[in-house]
mmCIF file of C-alpha atoms and ligand atoms in Angstrom:
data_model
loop_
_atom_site.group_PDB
_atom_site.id
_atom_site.type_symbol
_atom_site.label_atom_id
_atom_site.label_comp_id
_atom_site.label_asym_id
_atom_site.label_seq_id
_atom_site.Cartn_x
_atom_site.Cartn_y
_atom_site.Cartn_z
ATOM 1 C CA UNK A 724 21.940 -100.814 74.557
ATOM 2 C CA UNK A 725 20.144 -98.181 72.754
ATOM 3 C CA UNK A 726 21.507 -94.557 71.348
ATOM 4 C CA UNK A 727 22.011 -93.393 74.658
ATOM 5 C CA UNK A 728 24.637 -90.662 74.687
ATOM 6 C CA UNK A 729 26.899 -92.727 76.637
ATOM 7 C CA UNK A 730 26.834 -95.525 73.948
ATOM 8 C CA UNK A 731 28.041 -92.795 71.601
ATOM 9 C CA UNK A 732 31.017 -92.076 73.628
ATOM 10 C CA UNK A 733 30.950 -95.731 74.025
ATOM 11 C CA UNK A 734 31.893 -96.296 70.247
ATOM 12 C CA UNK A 735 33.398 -93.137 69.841
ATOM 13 C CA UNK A 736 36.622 -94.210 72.787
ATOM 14 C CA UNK A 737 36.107 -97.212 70.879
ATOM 15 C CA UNK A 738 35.636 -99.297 74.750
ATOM 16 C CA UNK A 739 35.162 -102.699 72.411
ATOM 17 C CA UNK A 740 38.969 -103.266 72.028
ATOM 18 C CA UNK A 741 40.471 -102.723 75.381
ATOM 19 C CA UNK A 742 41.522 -105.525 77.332
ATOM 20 C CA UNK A 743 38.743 -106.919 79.100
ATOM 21 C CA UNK A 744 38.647 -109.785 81.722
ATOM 22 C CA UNK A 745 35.869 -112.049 83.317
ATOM 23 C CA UNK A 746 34.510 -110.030 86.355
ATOM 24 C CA UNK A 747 33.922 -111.940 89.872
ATOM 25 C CA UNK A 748 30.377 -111.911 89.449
ATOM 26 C CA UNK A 749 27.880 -111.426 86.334
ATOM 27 C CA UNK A 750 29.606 -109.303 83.612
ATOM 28 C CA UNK A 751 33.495 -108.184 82.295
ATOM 29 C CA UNK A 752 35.997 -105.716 83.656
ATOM 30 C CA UNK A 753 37.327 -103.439 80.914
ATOM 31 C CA UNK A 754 40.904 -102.086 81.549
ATOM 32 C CA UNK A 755 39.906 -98.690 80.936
ATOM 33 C CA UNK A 756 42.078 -95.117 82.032
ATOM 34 C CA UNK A 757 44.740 -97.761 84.057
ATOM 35 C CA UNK A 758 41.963 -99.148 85.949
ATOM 36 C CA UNK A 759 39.774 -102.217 86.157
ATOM 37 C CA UNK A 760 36.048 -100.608 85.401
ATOM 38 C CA UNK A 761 33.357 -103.119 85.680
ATOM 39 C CA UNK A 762 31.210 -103.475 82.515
ATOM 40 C CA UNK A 763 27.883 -102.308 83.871
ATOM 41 C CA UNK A 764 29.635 -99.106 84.863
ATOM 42 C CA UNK A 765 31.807 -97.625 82.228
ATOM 43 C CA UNK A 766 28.840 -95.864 80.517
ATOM 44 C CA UNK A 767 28.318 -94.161 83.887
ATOM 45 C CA UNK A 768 31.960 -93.226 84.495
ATOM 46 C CA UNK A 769 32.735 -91.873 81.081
ATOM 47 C CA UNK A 770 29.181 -89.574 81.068
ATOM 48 C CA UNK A 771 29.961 -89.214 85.040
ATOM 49 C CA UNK A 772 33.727 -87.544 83.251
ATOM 50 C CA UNK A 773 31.738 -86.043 80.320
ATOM 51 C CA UNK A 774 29.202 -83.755 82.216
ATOM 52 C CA UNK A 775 29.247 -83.762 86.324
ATOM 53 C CA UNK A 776 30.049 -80.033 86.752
ATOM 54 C CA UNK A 777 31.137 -80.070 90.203
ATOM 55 C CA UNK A 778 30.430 -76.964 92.889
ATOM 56 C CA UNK A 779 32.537 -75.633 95.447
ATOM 57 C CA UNK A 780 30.696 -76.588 98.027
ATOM 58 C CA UNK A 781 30.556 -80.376 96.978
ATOM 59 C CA UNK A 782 31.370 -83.364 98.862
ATOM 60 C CA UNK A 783 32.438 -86.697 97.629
ATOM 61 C CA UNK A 784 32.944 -90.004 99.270
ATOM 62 C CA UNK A 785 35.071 -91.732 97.491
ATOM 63 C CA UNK A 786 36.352 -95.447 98.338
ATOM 64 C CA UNK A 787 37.837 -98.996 96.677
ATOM 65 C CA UNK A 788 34.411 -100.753 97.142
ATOM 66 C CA UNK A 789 34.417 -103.071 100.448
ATOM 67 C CA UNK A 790 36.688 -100.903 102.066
ATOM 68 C CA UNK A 791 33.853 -99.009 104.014
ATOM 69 C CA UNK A 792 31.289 -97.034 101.736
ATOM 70 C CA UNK A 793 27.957 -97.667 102.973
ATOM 71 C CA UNK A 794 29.543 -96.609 106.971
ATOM 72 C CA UNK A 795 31.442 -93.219 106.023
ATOM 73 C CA UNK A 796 28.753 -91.970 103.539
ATOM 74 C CA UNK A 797 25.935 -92.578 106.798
ATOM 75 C CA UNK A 798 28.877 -90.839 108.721
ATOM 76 C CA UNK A 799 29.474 -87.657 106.502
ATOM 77 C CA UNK A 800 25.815 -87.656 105.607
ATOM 78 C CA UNK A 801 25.129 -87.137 109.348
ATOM 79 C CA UNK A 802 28.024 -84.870 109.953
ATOM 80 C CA UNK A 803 26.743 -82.399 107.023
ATOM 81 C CA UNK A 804 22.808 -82.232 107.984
ATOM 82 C CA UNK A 805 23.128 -82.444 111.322
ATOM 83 C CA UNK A 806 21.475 -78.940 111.758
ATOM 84 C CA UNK A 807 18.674 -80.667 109.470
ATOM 85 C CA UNK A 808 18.414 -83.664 111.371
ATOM 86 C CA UNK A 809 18.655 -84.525 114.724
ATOM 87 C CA UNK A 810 20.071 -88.452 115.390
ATOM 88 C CA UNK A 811 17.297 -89.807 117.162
ATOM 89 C CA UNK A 812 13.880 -88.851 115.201
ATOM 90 C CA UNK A 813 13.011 -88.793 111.975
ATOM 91 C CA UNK A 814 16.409 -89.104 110.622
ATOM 92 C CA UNK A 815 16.772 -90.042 107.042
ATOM 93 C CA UNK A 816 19.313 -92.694 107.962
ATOM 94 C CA UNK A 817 16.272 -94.512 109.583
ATOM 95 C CA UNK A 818 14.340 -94.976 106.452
ATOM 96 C CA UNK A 819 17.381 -94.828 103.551
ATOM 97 C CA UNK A 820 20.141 -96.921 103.244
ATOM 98 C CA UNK A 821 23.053 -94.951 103.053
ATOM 99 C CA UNK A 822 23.661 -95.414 98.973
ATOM 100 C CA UNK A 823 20.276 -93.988 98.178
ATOM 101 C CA UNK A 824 20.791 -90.724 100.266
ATOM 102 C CA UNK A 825 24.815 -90.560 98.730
ATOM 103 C CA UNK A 826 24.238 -91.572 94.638
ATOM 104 C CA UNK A 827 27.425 -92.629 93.285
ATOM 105 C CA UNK A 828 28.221 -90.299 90.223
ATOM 106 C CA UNK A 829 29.679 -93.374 88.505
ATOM 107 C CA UNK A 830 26.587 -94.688 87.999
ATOM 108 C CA UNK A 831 23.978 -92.322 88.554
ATOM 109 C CA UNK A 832 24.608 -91.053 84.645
ATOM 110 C CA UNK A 833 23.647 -94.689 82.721
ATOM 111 C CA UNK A 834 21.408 -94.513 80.699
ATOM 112 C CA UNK A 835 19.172 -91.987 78.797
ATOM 113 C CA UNK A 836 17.720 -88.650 80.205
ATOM 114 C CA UNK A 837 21.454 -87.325 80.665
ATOM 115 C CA UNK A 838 20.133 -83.554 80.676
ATOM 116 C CA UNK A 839 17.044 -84.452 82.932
ATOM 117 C CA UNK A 840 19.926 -85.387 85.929
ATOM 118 C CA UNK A 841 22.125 -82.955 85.403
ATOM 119 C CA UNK A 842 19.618 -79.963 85.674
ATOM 120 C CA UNK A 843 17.983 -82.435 88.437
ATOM 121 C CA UNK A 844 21.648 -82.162 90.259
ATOM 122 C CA UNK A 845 22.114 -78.511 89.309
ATOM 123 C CA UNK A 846 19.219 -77.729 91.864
ATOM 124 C CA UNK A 847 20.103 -80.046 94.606
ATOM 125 C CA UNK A 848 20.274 -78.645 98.024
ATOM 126 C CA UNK A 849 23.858 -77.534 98.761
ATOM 127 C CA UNK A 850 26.334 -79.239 100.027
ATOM 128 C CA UNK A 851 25.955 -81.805 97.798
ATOM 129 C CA UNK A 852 27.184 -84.973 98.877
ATOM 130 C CA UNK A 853 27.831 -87.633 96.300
ATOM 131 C CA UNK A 854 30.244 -90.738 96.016
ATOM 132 C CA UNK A 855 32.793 -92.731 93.826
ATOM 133 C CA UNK A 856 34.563 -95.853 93.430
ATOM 134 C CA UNK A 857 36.703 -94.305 90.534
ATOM 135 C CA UNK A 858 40.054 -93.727 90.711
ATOM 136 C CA UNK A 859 41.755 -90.395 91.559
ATOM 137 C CA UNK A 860 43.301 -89.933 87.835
ATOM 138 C CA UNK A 861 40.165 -90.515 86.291
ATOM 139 C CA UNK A 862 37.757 -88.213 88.118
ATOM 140 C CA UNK A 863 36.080 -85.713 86.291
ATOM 141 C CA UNK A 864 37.961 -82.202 85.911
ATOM 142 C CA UNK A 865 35.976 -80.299 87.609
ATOM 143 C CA UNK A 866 35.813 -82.093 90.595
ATOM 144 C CA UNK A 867 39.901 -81.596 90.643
ATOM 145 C CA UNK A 868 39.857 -77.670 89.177
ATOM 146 C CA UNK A 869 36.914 -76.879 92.077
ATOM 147 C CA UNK A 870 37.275 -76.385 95.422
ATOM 148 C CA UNK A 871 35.372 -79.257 96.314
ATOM 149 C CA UNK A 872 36.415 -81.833 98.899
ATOM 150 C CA UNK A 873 36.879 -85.678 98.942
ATOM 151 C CA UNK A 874 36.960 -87.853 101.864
ATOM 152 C CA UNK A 875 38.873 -90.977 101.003
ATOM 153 C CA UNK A 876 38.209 -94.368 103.149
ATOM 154 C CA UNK A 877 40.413 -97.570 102.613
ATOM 155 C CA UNK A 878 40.341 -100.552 104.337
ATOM 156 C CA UNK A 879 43.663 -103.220 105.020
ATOM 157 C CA UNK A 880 43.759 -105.391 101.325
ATOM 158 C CA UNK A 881 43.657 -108.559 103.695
ATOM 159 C CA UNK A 882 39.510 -107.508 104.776
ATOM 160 C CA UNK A 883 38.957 -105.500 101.773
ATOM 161 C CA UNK A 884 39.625 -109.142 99.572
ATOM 162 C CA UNK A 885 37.306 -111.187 101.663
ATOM 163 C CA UNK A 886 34.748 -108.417 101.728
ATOM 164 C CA UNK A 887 34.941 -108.811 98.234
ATOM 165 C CA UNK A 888 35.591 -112.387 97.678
ATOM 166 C CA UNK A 889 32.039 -112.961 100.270
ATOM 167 C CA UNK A 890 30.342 -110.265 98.752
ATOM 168 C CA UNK A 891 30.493 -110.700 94.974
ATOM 169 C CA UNK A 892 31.477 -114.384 94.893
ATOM 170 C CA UNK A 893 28.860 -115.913 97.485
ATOM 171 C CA UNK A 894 26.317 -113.277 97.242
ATOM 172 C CA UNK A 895 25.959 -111.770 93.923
ATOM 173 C CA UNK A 896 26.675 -114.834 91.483
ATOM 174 C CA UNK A 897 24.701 -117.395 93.313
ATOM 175 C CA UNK A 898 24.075 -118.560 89.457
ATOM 176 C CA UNK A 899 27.466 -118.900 88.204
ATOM 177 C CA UNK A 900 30.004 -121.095 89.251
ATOM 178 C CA UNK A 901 31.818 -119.739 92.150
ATOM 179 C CA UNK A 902 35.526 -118.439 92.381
ATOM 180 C CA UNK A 903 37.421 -120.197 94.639
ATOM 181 C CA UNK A 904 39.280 -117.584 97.210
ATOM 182 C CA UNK A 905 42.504 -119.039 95.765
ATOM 183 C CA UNK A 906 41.786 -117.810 92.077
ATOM 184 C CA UNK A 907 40.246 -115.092 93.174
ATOM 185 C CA UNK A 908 43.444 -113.777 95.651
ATOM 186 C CA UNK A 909 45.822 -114.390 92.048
ATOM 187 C CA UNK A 910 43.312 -111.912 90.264
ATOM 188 C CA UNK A 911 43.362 -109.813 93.024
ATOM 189 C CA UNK A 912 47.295 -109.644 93.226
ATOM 190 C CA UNK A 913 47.268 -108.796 89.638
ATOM 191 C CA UNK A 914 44.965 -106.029 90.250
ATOM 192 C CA UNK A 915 42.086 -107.692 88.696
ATOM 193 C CA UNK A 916 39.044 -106.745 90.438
ATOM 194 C CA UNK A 917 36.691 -103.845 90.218
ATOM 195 C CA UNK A 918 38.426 -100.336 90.250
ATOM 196 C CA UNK A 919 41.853 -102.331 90.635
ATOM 197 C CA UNK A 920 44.462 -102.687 91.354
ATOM 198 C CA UNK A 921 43.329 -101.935 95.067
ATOM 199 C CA UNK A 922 47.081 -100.402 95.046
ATOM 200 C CA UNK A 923 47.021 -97.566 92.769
ATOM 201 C CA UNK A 924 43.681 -96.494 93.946
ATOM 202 C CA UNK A 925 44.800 -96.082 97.584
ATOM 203 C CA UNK A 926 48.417 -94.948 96.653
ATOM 204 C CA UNK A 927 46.232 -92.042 94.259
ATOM 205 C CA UNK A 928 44.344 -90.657 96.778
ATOM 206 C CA UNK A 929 47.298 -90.754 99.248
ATOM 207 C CA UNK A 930 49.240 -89.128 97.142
ATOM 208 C CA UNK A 931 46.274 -86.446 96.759
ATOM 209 C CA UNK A 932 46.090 -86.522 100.509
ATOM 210 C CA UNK A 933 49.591 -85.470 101.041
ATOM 211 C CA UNK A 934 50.005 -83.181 98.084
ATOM 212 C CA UNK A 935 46.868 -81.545 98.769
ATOM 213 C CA UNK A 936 45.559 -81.913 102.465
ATOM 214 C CA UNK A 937 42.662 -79.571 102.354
ATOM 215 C CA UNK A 938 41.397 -80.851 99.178
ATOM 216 C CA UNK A 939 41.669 -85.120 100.184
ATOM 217 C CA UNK A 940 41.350 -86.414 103.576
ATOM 218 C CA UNK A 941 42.453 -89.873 103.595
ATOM 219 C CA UNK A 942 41.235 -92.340 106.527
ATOM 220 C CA UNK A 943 41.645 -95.809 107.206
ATOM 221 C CA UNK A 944 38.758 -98.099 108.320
ATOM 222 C CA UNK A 945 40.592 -99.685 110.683
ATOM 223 C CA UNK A 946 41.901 -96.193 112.696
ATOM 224 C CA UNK A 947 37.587 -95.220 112.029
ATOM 225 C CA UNK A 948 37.066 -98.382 114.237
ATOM 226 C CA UNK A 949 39.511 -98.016 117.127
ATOM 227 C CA UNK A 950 38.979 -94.206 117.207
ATOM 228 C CA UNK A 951 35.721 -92.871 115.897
ATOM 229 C CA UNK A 952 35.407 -89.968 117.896
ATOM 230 C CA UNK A 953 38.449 -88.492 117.094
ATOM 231 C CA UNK A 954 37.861 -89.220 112.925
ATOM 232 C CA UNK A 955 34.088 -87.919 113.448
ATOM 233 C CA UNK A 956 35.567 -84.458 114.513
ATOM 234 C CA UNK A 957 38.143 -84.957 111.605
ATOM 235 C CA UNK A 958 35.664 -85.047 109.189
ATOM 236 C CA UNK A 959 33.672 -82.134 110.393
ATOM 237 C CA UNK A 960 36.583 -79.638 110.501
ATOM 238 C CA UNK A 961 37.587 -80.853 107.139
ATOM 239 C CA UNK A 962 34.479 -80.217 105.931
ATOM 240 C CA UNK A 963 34.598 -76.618 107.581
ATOM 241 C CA UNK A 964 32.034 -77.366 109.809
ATOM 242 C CA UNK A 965 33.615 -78.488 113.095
ATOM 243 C CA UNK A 966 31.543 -79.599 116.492
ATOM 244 C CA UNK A 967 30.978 -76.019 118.699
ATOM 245 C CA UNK A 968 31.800 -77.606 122.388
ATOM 246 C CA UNK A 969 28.005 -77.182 122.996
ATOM 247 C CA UNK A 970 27.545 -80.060 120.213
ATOM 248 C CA UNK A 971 30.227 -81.694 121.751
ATOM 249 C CA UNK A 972 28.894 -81.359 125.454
ATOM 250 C CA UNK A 973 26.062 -81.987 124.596
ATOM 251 C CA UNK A 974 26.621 -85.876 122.804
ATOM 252 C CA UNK A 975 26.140 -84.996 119.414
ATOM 253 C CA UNK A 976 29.369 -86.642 118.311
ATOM 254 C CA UNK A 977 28.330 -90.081 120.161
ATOM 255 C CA UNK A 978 24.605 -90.068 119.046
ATOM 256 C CA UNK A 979 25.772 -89.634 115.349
ATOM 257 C CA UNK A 980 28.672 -92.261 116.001
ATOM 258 C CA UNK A 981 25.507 -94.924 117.337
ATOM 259 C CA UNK A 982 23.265 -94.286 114.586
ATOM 260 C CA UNK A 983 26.225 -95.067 111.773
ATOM 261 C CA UNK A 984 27.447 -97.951 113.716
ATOM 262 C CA UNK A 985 27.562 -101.317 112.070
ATOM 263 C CA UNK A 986 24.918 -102.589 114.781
ATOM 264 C CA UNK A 987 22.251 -100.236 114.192
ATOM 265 C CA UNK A 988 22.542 -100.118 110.678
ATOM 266 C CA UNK A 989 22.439 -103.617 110.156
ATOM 267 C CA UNK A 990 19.232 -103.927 111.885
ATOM 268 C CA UNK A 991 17.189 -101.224 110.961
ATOM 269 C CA UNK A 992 14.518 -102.936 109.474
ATOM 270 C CA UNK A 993 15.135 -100.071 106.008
ATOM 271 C CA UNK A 994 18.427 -102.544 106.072
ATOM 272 C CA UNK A 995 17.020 -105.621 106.518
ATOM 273 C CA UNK A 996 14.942 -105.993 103.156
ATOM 274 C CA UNK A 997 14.674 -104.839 99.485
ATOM 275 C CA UNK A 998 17.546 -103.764 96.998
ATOM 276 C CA UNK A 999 19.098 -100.611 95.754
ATOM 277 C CA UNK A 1000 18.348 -100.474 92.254
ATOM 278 C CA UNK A 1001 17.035 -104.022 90.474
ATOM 279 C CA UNK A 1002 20.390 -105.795 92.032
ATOM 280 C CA UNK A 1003 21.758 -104.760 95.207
ATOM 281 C CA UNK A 1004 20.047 -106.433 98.064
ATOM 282 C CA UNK A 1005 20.517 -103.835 101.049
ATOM 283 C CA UNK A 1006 21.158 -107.002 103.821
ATOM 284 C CA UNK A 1007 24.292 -107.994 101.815
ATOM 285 C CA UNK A 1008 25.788 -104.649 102.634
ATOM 286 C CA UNK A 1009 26.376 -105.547 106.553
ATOM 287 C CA UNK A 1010 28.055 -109.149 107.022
ATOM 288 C CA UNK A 1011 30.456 -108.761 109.872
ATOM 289 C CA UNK A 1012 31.970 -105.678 109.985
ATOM 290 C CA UNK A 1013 35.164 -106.307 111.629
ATOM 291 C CA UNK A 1014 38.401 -105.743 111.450
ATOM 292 C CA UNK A 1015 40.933 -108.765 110.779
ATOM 293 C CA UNK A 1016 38.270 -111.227 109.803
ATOM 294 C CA UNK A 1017 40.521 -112.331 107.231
ATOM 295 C CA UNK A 1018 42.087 -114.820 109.545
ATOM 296 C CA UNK A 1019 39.163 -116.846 108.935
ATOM 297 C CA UNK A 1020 40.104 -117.187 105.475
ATOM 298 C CA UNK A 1021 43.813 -116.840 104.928
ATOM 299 C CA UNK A 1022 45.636 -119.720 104.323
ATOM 300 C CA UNK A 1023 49.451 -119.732 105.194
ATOM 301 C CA UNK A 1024 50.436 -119.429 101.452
ATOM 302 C CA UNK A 1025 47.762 -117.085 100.520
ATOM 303 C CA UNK A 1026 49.090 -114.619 103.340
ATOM 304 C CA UNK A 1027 52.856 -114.826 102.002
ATOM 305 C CA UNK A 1028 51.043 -113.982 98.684
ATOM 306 C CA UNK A 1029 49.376 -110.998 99.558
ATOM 307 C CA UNK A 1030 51.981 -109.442 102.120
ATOM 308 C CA UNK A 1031 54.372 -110.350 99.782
ATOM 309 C CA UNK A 1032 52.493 -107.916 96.425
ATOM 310 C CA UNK A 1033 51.877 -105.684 99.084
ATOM 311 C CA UNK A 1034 55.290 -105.483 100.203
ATOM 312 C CA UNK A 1035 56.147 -104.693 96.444
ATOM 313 C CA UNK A 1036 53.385 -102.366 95.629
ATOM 314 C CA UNK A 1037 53.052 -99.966 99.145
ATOM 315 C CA UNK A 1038 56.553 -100.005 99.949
ATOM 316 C CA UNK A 1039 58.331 -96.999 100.369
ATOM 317 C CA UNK A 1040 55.140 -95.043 100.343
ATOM 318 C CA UNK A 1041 54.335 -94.425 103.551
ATOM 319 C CA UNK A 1042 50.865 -96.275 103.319
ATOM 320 C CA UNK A 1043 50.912 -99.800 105.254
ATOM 321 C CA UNK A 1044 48.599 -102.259 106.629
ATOM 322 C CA UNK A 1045 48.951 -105.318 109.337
ATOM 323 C CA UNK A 1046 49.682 -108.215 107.405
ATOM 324 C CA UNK A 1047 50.023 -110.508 110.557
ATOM 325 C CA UNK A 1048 46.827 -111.965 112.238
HETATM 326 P P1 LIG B 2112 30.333 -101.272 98.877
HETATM 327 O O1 LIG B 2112 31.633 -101.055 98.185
HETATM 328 O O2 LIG B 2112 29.519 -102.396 98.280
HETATM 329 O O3 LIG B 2112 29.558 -100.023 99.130
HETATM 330 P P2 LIG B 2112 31.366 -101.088 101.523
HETATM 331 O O4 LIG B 2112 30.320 -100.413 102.305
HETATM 332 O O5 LIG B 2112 32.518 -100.264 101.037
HETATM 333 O O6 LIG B 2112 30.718 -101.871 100.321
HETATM 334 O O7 LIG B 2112 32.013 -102.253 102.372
HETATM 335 C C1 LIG B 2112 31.243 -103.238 102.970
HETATM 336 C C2 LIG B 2112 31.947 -103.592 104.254
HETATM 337 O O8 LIG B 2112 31.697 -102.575 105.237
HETATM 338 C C3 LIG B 2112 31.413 -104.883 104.849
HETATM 339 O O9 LIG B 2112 32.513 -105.472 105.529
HETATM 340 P P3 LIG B 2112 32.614 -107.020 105.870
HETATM 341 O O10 LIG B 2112 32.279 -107.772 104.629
HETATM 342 O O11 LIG B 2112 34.030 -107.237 106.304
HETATM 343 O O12 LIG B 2112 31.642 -107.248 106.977
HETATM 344 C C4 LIG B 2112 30.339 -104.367 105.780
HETATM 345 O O13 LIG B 2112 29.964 -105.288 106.776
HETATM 346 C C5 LIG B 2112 31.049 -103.161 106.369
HETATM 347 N N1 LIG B 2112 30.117 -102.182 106.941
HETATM 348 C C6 LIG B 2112 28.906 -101.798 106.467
HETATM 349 N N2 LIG B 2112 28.360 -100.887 107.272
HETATM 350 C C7 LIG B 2112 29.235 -100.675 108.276
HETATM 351 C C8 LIG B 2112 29.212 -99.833 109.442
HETATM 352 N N3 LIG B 2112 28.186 -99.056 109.711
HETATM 353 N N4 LIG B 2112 30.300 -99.868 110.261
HETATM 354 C C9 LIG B 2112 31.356 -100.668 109.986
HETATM 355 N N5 LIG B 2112 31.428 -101.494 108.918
HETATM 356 C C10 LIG B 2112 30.372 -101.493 108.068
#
């Protein structure tokens, strides 16, 4: 890396000597803040902490990766411009994957030209919508100090893992040797993966949620599933922008619910092909989305394992998942 102002706060936290640990695919996780940051990210996150000046009127997305990302940013993209853009034509949706029309602020702020994207940012139509895998501890200030607003999605550890385990095992490191789902569920339990442990992310922004209900809305991918309607309409009045019963009456809910559904995404041909940035290949964001696929996967011991850390790290807080098939 060159003198890029994030290598000097690179050297300057001195990033070298924390613990680090093989990542699932190409690169290292550094324990960094309490959390698991994957190599090719910490520049972004610590210039994302250094300099993102958040507005009032901001909205973030923020998520454990595979619990739901790419479905509630389309969702609360739609929800906010839908006075922009109507659901059938000419919808950005239709020619953007999700992750290019909601930037991640964890990564958006590698590399050089750090003053270049923040003034670019500064002038961004408002309300800004941006996203984050980062922890709630280790968000930047301002976003806590504003009145901005997150919406929080998790998904059940059990689909989250084999989201994961597919996705970065199968998919990403087709050169290196694979993980089996056994080592992979031991990391896992130990918190080892990317923005881990899964526990103390979703148990953070819980915590937020209850502590601080206007400012964190916490939803479950699962409840999104059974019940999108009824989260749709959550979403909007969080976001102080609630259907009118015209809207309602006349299907705007449903048509934004059908264009954000795993269906039509998946086959939009802007879905099909290409990659976001040199490395993410859009098609690998859509395998099955269902819920409880992990019974395709789980082996009796491996389920004791995980209901069992579970058990031990969400009890008592008032945050569970199914851990039977
Ligand atoms: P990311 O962290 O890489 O952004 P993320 O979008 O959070 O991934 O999660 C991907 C999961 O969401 C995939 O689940 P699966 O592996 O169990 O299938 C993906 O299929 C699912 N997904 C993507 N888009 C949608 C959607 N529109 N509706 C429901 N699920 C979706």
């Amino acid at each position: 890396m060159a003198s890029t102002e994030g290598m000097k706060a690179y050297e300057e936290d001195n990033l070298l000597s924390l613990p680090k640990q093989k990542g699932w695919a190409a690169g290292y996780f550094y324990l960094f803040q309490d959390f698991w940051c994957p190599s090719i990210f910490i520049e972004g996150v610590i210039n994302f902490q250094k300099h993102f000046q958040a507005k009032d009127s901001d909205v973030i997305v923020a998520s454990f990766p595979k619990s739901g990302t790419t479905w509630l940013k389309a969702l609360t993209f739609s929800i906010l411009n839908r006075h922009r853009f109507s659901s059938s034509d000419n919808h950005p949706l239709l020619t953007s994957n999700s992750h290019e029309l909601v930037p991640f602020l964890d990564f958006i702020f590698h590399g050089d030209n750090i003053q270049h994207k923040l003034s670019h940012l500064s002038n961004t139509t408002e309300p800004r919508l941006f996203s984050t895998h980062v922890p709630f501890p280790s968000l930047s200030n301002s976003i806590k100090d504003s009145n901005c607003k997150i919406v929080y999605i998790c998904r059940n550890p059990f689909d989250t893992f084999v989201s994961a385990w597919v996705f970065f095992n199968k998919i990403m490191s087709d050169s290196l040797n694979e993980v089996t789902i056994e080592e992979a569920l031991e990391n896992y339990c130990k918190g080892i993966i990317g923005f881990g442990p899964i526990w103390e992310h979703m148990l953070g922004y819980w915590k937020e949620s209850i502590a601080t209900p206007n400012k964190v809305l916490f939803l479950k991918y699962e409840e999104l599933k059974e019940n999108a309607n009824f989260y749709v309409k959550r979403v909007a009045e969080f976001l102080d922008c609630p259907f009118t019963e015209e809207e309602e009456s006349n299907g705007v809910i449903e048509n934004i619910i059908n264009l954000c559904s795993f269906e039509k995404m998946k086959n939009l041909e802007v879905n099909k092909s290409g990659t976001i940035g040199k490395n993410l290949v859009k098609k690998y964001l859509f395998r099955k989305g269902e819920v409880g696929d992990w019974v395709n996967y789980f082996s009796p011991a491996m389920i004791d394992k995980l209901s069992k850390t579970m058990e031990e790290k969400l009890g008592g807080s008032g945050l569970s998942f199914k851990t039977c098939p």
